[in-house]
Short mmCIF file of C-alpha atoms in Angstrom, two decimals:
data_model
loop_
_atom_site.label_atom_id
_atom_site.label_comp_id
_atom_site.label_asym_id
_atom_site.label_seq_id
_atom_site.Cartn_x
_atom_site.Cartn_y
_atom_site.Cartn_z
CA UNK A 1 0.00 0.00 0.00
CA UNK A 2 1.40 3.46 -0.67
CA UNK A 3 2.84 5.47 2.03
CA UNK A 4 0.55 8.44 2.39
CA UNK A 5 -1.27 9.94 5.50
CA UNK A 6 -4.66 8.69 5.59
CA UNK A 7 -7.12 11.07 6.81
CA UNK A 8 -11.14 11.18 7.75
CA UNK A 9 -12.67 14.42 5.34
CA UNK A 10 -16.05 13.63 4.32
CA UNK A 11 -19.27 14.91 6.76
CA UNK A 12 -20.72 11.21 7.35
CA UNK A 13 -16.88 10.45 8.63
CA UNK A 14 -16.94 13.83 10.73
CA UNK A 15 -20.43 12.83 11.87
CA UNK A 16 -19.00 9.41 13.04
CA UNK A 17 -15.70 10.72 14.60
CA UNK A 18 -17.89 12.88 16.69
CA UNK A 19 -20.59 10.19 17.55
CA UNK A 20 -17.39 7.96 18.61
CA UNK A 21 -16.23 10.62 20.93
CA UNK A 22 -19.88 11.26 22.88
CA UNK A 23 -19.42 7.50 23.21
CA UNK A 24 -16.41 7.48 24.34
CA UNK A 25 -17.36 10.51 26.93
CA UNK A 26 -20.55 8.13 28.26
CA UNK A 27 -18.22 5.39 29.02
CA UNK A 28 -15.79 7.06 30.40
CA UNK A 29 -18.21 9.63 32.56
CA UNK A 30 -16.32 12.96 31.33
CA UNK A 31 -17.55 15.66 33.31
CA UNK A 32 -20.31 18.54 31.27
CA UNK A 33 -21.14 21.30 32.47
CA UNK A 34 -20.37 22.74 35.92
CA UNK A 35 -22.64 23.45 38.93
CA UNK A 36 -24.03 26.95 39.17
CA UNK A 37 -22.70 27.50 42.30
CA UNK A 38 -19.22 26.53 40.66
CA UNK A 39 -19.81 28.62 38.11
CA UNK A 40 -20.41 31.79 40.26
CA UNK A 41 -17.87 31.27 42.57
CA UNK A 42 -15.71 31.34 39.33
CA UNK A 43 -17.05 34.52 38.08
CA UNK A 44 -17.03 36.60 41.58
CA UNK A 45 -13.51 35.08 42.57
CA UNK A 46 -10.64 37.86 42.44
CA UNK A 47 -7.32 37.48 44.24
CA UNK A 48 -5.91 40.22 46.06
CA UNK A 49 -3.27 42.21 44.74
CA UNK A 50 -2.12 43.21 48.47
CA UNK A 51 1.53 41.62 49.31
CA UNK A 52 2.26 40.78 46.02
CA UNK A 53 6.09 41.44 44.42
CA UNK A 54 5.50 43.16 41.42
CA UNK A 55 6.83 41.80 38.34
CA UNK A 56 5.09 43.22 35.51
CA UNK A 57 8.07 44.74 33.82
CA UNK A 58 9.82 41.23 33.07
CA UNK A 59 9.06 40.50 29.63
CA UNK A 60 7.94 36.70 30.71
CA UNK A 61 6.42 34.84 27.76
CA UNK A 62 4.43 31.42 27.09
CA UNK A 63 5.34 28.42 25.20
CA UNK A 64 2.22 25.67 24.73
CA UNK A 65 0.63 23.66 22.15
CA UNK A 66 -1.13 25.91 19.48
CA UNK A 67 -4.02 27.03 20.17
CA UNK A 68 -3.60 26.75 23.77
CA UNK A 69 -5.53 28.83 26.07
CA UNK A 70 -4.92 27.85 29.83
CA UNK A 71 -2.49 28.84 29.89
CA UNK A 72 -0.40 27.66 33.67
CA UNK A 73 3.29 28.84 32.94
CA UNK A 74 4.81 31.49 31.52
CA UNK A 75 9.08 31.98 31.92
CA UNK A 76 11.73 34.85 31.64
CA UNK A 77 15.83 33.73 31.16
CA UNK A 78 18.83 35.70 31.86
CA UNK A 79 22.30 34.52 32.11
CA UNK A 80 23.87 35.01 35.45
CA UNK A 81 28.07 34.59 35.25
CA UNK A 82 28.60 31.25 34.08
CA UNK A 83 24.70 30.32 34.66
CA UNK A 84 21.76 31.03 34.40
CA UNK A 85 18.79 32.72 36.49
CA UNK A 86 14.95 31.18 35.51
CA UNK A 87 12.06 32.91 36.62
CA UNK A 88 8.67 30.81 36.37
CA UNK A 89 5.78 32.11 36.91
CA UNK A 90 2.70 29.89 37.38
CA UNK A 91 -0.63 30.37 37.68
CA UNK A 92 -2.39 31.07 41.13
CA UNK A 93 -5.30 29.38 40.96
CA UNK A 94 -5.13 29.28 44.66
CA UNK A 95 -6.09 32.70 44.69
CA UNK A 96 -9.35 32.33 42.89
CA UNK A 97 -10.80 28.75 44.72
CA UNK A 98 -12.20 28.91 48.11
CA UNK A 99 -11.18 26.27 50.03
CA UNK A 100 -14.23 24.13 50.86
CA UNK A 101 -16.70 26.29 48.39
CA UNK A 102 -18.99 24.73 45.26
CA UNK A 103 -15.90 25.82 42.81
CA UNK A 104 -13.26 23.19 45.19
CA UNK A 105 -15.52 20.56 45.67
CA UNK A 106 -15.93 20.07 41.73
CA UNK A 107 -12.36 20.44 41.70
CA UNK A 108 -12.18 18.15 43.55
CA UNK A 109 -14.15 15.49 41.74
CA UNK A 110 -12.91 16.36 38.72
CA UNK A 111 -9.24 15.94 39.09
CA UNK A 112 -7.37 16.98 35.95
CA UNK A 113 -8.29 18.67 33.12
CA UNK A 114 -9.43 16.11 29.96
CA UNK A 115 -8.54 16.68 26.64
CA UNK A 116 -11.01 14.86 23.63
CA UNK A 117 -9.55 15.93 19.75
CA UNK A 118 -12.71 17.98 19.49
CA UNK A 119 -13.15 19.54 23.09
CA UNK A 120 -11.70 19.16 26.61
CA UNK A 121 -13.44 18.90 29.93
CA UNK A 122 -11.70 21.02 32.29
CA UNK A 123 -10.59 21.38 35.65
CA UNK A 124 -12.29 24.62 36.49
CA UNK A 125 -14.41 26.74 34.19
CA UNK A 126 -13.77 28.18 31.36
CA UNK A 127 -14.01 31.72 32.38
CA UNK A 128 -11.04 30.85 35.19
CA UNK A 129 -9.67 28.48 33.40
CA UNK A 130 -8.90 30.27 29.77
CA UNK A 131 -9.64 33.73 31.35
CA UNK A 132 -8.53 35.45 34.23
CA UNK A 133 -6.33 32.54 36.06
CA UNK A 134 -4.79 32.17 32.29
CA UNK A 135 -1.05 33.66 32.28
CA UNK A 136 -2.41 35.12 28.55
CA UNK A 137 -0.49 37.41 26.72
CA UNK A 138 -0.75 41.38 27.55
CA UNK A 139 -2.89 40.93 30.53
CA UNK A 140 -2.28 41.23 34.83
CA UNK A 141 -2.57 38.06 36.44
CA UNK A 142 -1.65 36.80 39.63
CA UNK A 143 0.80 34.63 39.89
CA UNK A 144 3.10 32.22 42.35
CA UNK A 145 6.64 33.37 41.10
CA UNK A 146 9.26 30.58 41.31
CA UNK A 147 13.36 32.39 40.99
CA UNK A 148 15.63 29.76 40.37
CA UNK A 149 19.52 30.39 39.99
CA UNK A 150 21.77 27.32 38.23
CA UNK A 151 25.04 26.98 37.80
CA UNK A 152 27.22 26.34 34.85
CA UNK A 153 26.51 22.45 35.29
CA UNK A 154 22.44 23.08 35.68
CA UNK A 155 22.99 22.73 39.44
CA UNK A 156 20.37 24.49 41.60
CA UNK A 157 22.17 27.38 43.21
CA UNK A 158 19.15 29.27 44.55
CA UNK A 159 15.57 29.39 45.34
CA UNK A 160 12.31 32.01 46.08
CA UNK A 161 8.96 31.51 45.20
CA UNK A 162 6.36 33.97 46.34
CA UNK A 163 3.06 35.25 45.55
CA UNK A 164 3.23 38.23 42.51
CA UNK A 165 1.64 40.18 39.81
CA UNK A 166 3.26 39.70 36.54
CA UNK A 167 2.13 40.67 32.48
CA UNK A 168 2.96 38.30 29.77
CA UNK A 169 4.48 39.55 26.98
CA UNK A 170 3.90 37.10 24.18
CA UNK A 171 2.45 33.62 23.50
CA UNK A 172 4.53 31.04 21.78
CA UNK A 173 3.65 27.54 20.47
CA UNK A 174 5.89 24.72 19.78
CA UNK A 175 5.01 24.67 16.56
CA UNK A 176 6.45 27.89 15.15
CA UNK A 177 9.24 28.84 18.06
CA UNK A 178 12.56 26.75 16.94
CA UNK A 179 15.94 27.58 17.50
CA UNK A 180 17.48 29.68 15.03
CA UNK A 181 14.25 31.58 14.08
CA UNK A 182 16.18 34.98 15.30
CA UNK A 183 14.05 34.92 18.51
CA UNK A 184 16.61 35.39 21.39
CA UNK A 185 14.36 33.84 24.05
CA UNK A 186 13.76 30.45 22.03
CA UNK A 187 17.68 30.75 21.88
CA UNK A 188 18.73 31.10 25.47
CA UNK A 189 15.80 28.65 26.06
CA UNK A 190 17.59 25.96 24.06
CA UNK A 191 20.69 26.94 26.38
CA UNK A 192 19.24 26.39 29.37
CA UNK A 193 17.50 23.01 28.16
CA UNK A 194 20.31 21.73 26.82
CA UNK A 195 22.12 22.10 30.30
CA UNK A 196 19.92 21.00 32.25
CA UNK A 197 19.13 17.62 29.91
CA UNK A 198 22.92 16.81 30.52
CA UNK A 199 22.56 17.61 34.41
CA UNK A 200 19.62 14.89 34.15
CA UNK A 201 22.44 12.33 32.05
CA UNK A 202 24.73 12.67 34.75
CA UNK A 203 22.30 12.44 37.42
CA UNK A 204 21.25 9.20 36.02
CA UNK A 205 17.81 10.32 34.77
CA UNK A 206 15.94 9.70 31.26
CA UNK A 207 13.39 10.55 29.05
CA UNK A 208 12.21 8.27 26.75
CA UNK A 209 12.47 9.76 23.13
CA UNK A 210 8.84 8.55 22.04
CA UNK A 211 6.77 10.60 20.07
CA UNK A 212 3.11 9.95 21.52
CA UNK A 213 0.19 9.48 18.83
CA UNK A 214 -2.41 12.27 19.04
CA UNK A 215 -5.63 12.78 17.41
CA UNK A 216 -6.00 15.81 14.80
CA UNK A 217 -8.92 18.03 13.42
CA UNK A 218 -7.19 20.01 11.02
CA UNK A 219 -7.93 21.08 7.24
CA UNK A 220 -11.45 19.48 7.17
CA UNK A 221 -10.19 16.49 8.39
CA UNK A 222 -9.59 13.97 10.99
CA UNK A 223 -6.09 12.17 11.11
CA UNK A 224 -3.51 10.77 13.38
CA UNK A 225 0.22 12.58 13.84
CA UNK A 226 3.11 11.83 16.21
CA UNK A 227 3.74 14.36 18.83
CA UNK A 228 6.54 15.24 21.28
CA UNK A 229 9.60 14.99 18.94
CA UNK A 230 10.61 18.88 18.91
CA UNK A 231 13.48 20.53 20.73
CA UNK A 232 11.43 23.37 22.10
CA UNK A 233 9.01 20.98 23.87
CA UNK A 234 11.58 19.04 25.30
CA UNK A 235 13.51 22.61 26.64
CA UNK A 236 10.16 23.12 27.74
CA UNK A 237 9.75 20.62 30.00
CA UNK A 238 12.92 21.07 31.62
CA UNK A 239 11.81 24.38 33.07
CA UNK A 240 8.67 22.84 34.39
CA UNK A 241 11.29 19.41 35.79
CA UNK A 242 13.69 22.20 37.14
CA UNK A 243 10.63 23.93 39.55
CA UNK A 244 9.32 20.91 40.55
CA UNK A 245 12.84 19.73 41.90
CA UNK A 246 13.13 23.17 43.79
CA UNK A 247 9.88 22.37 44.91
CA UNK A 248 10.61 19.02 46.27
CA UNK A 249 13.56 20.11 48.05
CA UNK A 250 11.67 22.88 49.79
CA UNK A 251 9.35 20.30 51.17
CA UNK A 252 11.33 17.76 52.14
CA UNK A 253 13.23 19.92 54.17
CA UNK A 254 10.14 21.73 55.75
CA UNK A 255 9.16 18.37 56.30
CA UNK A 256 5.24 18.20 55.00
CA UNK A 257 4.60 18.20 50.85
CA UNK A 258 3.20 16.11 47.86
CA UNK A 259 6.02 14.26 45.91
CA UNK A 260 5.90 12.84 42.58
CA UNK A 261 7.52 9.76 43.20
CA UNK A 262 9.35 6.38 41.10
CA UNK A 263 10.94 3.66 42.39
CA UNK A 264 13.57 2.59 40.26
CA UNK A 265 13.28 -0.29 38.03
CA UNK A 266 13.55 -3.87 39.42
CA UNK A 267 17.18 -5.27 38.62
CA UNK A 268 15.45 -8.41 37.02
CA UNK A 269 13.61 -5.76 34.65
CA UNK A 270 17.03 -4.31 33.92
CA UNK A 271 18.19 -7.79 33.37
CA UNK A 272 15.35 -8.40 30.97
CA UNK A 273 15.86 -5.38 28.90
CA UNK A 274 19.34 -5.95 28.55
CA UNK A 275 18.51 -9.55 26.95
CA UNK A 276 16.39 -7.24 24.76
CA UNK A 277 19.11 -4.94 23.61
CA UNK A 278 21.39 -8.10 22.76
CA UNK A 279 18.48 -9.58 20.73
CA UNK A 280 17.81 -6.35 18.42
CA UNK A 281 21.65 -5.72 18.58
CA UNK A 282 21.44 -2.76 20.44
CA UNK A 283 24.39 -1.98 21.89
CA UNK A 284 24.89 -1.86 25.60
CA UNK A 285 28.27 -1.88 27.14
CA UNK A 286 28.13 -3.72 30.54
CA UNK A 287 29.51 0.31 32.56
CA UNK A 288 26.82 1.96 30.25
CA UNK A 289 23.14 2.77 32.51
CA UNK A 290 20.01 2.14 31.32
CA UNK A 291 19.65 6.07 30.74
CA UNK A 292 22.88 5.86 28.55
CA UNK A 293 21.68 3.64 25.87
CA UNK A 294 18.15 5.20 25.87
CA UNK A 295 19.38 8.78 25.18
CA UNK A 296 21.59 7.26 21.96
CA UNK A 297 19.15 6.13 20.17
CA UNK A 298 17.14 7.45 17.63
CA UNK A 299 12.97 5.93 17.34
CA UNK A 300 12.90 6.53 13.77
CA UNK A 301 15.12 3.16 13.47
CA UNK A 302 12.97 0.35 13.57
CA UNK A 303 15.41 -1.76 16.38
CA UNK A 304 15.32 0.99 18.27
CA UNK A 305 12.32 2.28 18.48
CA UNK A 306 10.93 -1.81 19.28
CA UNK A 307 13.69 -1.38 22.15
CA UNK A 308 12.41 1.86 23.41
CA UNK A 309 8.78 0.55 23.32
CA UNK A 310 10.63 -2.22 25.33
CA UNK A 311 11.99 0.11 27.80
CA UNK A 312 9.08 1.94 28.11
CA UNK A 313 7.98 -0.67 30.96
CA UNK A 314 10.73 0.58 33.58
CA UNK A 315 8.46 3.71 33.73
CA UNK A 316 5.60 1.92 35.49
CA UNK A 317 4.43 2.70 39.04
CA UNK A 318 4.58 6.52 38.99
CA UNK A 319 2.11 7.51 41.55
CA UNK A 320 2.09 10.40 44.37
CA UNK A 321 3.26 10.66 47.98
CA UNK A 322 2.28 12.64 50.99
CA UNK A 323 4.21 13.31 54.04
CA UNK A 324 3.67 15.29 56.93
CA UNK A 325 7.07 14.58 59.74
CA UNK A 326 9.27 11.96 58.59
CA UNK A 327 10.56 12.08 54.73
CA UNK A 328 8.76 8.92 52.70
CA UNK A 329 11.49 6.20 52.38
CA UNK A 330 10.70 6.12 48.59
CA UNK A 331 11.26 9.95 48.05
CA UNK A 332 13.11 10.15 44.15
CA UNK A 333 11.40 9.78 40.75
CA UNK A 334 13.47 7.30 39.14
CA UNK A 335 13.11 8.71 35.88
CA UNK A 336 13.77 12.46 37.33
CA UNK A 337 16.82 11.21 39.48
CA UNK A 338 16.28 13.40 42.46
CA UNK A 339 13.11 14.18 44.48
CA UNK A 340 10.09 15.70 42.34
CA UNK A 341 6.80 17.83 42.99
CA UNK A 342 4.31 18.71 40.73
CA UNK A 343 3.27 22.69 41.09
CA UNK A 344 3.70 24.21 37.56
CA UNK A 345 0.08 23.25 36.19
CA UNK A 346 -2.40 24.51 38.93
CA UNK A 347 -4.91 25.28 35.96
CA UNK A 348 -4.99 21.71 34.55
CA UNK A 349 -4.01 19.57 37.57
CA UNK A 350 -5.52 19.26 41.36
CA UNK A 351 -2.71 18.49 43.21
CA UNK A 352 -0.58 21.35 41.80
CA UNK A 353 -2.71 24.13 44.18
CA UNK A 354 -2.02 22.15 47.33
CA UNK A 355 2.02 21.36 47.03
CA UNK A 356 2.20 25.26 45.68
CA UNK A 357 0.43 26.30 48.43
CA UNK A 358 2.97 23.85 50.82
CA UNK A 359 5.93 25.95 49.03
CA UNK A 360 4.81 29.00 49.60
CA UNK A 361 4.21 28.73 53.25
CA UNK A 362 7.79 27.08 53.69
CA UNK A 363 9.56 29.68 51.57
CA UNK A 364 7.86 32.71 53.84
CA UNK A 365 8.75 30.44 56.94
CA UNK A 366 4.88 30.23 58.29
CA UNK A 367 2.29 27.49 59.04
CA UNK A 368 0.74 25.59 55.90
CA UNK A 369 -2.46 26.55 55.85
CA UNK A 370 -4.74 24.19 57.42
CA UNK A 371 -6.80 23.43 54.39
CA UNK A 372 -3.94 22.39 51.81
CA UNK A 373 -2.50 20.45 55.01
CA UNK A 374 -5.73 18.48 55.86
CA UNK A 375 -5.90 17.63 52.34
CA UNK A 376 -2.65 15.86 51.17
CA UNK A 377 -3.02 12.21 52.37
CA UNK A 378 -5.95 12.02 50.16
CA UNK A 379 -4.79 13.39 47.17
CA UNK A 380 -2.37 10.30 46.19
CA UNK A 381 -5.54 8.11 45.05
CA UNK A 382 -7.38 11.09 44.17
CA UNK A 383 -4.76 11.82 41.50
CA UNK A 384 -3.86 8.18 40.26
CA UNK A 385 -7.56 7.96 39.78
CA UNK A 386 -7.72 11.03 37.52
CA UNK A 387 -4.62 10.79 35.99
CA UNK A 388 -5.78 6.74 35.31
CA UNK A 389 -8.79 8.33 33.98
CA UNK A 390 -7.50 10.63 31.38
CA UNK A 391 -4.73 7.90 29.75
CA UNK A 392 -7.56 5.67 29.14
CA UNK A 393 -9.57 8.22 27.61
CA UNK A 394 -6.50 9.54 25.41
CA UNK A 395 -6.25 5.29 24.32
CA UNK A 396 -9.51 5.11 23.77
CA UNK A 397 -9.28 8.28 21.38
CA UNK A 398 -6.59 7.03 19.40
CA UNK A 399 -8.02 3.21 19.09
CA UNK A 400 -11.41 5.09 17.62
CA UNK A 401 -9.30 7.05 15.00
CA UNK A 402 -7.36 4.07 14.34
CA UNK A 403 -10.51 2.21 13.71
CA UNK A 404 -11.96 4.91 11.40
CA UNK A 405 -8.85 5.21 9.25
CA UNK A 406 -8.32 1.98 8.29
CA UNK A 407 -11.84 0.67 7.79
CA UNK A 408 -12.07 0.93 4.72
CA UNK A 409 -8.41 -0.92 4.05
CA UNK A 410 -9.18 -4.27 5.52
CA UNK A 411 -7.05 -6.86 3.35
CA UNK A 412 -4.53 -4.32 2.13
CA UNK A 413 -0.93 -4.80 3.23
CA UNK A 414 1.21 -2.12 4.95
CA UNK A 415 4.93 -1.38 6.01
CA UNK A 416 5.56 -2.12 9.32
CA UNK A 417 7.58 -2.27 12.61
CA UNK A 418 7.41 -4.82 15.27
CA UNK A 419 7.58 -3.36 18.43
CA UNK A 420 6.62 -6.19 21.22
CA UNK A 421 6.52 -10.02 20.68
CA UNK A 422 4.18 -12.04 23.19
CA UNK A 423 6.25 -14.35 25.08
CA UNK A 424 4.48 -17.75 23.31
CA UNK A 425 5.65 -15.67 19.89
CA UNK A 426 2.29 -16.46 18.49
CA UNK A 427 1.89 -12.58 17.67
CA UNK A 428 2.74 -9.17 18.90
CA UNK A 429 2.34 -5.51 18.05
CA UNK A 430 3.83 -3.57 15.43
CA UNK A 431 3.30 0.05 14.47
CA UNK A 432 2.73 1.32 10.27
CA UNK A 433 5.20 3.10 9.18
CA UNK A 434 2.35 5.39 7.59
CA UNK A 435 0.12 6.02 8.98
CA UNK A 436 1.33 6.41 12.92
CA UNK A 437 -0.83 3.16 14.11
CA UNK A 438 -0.05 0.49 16.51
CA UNK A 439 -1.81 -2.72 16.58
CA UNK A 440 -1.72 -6.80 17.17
CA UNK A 441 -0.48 -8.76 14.53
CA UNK A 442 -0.91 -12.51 14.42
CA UNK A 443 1.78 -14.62 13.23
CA UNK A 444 4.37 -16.65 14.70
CA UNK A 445 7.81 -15.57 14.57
CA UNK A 446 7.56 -12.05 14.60
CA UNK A 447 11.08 -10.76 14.11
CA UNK A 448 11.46 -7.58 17.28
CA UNK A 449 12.53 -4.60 15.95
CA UNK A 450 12.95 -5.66 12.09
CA UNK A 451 10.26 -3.82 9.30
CA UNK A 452 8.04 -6.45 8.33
CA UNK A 453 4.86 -6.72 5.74
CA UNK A 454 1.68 -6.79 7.76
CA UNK A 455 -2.02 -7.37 6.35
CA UNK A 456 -5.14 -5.72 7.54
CA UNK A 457 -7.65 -8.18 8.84
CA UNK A 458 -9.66 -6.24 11.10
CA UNK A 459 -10.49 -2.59 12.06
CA UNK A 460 -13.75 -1.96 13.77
CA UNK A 461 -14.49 1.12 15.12
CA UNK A 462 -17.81 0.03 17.29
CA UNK A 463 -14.69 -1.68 19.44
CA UNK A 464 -12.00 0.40 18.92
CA UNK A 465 -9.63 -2.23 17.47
CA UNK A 466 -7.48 -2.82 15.09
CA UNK A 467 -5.72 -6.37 14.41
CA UNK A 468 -3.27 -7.46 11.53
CA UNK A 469 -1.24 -10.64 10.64
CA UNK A 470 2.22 -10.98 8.98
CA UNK A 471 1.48 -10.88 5.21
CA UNK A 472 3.65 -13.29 3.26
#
């Protein structure tokens, strides 16, 4: 079959995309419409502006997916000496929710905000949400403002985070902000991001360089793309892993916080992918980490990207951790090498208001208020359950796209990469090499990591699957 994007244009396939989405929505119980109570608590809310620093005169700016418009972060870089000084400001949504009101119950509930290819659900209302909480471009907002100093080595050197009033300058998407465009800030971003991703290396930490599938409504048109392989959003999300470290630090040693926590990978799962490496021939000399051989390879290879897909299992068991005295014995995200928080998406993520509000007290040396306190041992399962929540909902997405797309092309044979064998090698899953789909594939044999032929037997979008076999 050729290699060309597939994509869903006509109104009946629109009509279905959609109907597949309110489905999906009813299974999944997405949240509608807020309470009225919510939604006047939202409307009447207005922080004060008393005790704030005032930081409107940094030129801070935004960098998001396009379109975005709640928007949490927004950053200003200087060099200091040989390093650098980041300023982060994040949204304080804090400032707007009454603890205990109609607006943090429903918080509450909901969780995290949930993103569907043709609407989201979100954490707080719209007017809050993409309004006056949003860090948008040319407008006053309060903010929590986090002042970190590194060093030439993208250690942290210093830390303040207080409560401020601060004016975007400009928003940015990934999209169109790349190195090299003659934009100074994308520049010294790329500076700063590159440090601090070889501060992670030689902490021992990794990010996996997977591109994740994501549904797209774009030029009349459904269609399926790979997302998360540019610079800028990597640089990006540096900033955001940078804050929450200072954040975790400040907690841990004011001894009460929410932690983002990893244990590190079983040695016999190590072990395991290490007898994967020698079977797709990747190399992995016996001093080299796990993080070494992940960040030198490249996913547009096939044996690497099946080994990455491999890897992608030492990632599991991610969850949250409360302590109020005593540090938790499991205190590090594996993955982050150091102890993590999560406090730079307030707008989009429940737990974010509580540790912020943790930091804040600890910074300014008072007591946590009693209502962010009180809450933290139940926010762990609150979160997992939220967070559970909206990956199942972004699967289920993709599966019904999946579904859609290839309907039609039951029987016709495609390019392919096998990614995962089953461990009877009756089958596995591969991915197209056009367009971005992953499915089962029957057939015994399967060759990990190698481009194989695979035919379409089955793609049915009432149960959002897809299933091929090895063509001959």
């Amino acid at each position: 079959m050729p290699r060309r994007p597939l994509r869903l244009r006509t109104a009946e396939a629109d009509a279905e995309v959609r109907a597949g989405l309110d489905r999906i929505r009813a299974e999944f119980s997405v949240p509608g419409a807020f309470p009225p109570a919510a939604l006047a608590e939202a409307a009447a809310s207005a922080p004060p502006s008393d005790g704030r620093v005032d930081l409107r005169d940094v030129p801070f700016f935004t960098l998001d997916p396009p379109g975005s418009l709640d928007l949490d972060q927004a950053m200003h870089l200087e060099r200091r000496g040989s390093g650098h000084r980041v300023r982060y400001a994040i949204a304080d949504v804090a400032g707007f929710v009454r603890p205990g009101g109609a607006l943090d119950t429903e918080a509450r509930a909901r969780g995290v905000t949930l993103y569907l290819p043709d609407a989201n659900a979100p954490l707080h209302p719209r007017p809050l949400s993409e309004g006056s909480a949003s860090l948008l471009p040319g407008r006053e907002r309060p903010a929590v403002a986090w002042t970190i100093d590194i060093d030439d080595a993208g250690g942290i050197t210093g830390v303040d985070v207080r409560r401020a009033l601060v004016r975007s300058r400009d928003r940015l998407d990934y999209a169109t902000a790349r190195r090299g465009d003659g934009d100074a800030r994308i520049a010294l971003l790329g500076e700063v991001g590159e440090r601090l991703i070889a501060a992670e290396a030689a902490r021992g930490g990794v990010s996996l360089p997977l591109p994740e599938q994501e549904v797209v409504h774009a030029g009349g048109g459904w269609a399926l793309k790979l997302r998360g392989d540019l610079a800028t959003e990597a640089w990006n999300a540096q900033i955001s892993l940078l804050t929450g470290r200072a954040a975790a630090r400040l907690m841990l040693d004011g001894g009460v916080g929410l932690l983002r926590t990893l244990p590190p990978a079983p040695a016999e799962a190590v072990e395991r992918l290490r007898l994967a490496a020698r079977a797709l021939k990747v190399s992995w000399p016996g001093a080299a980490s796990y993080g070494d051989i992940v960040r030198a390879l490249d996913p547009a290879l096939p044996r690497h990207a099946a080994f990455l897909h491999d890897a992608a299992g030492l990632m599991r068991g991610a969850g949250y951790t409360a302590f109020d005295g005593a540090p938790p014995e499991q205190a590090a995200h594996a993955a982050v090498a150091a102890p993590y928080a999560h406090v730079t998406a307030p707008i989009r993520r429940l737990a974010d208001r509580y540790a912020t509000e943790v930091c804040l007290a600890l910074a300014a040396d008072r007591p946590v208020p009693g209502w962010a306190r009180e809450a933290l041992p139940h926010l762990p399962e609150a979160m997992q359950r939220a967070l559970r929540r909206g990956a199942d909902i972004d699967r289920a997405c993709v599966d019904l796209v999946e579904a859609l797309l290839l309907r039609d092309h039951v029987g016709d044979v495609f390019d392919a990469v096998v990614v995962d064998v089953n461990g009877d090698r009756t089958g596995g899953r591969v991915q197209l090499v056009a367009p971005p789909v992953f499915g089962r594939c029957d057939g015994e044999g399967l060759p990990l990591g190698e481009q194989v032929r695979v035919r379409l037997e089955e793609a049915d979008p009432a149960r959002r699957r897809v299933r091929f076999s090895r063509a001959s």
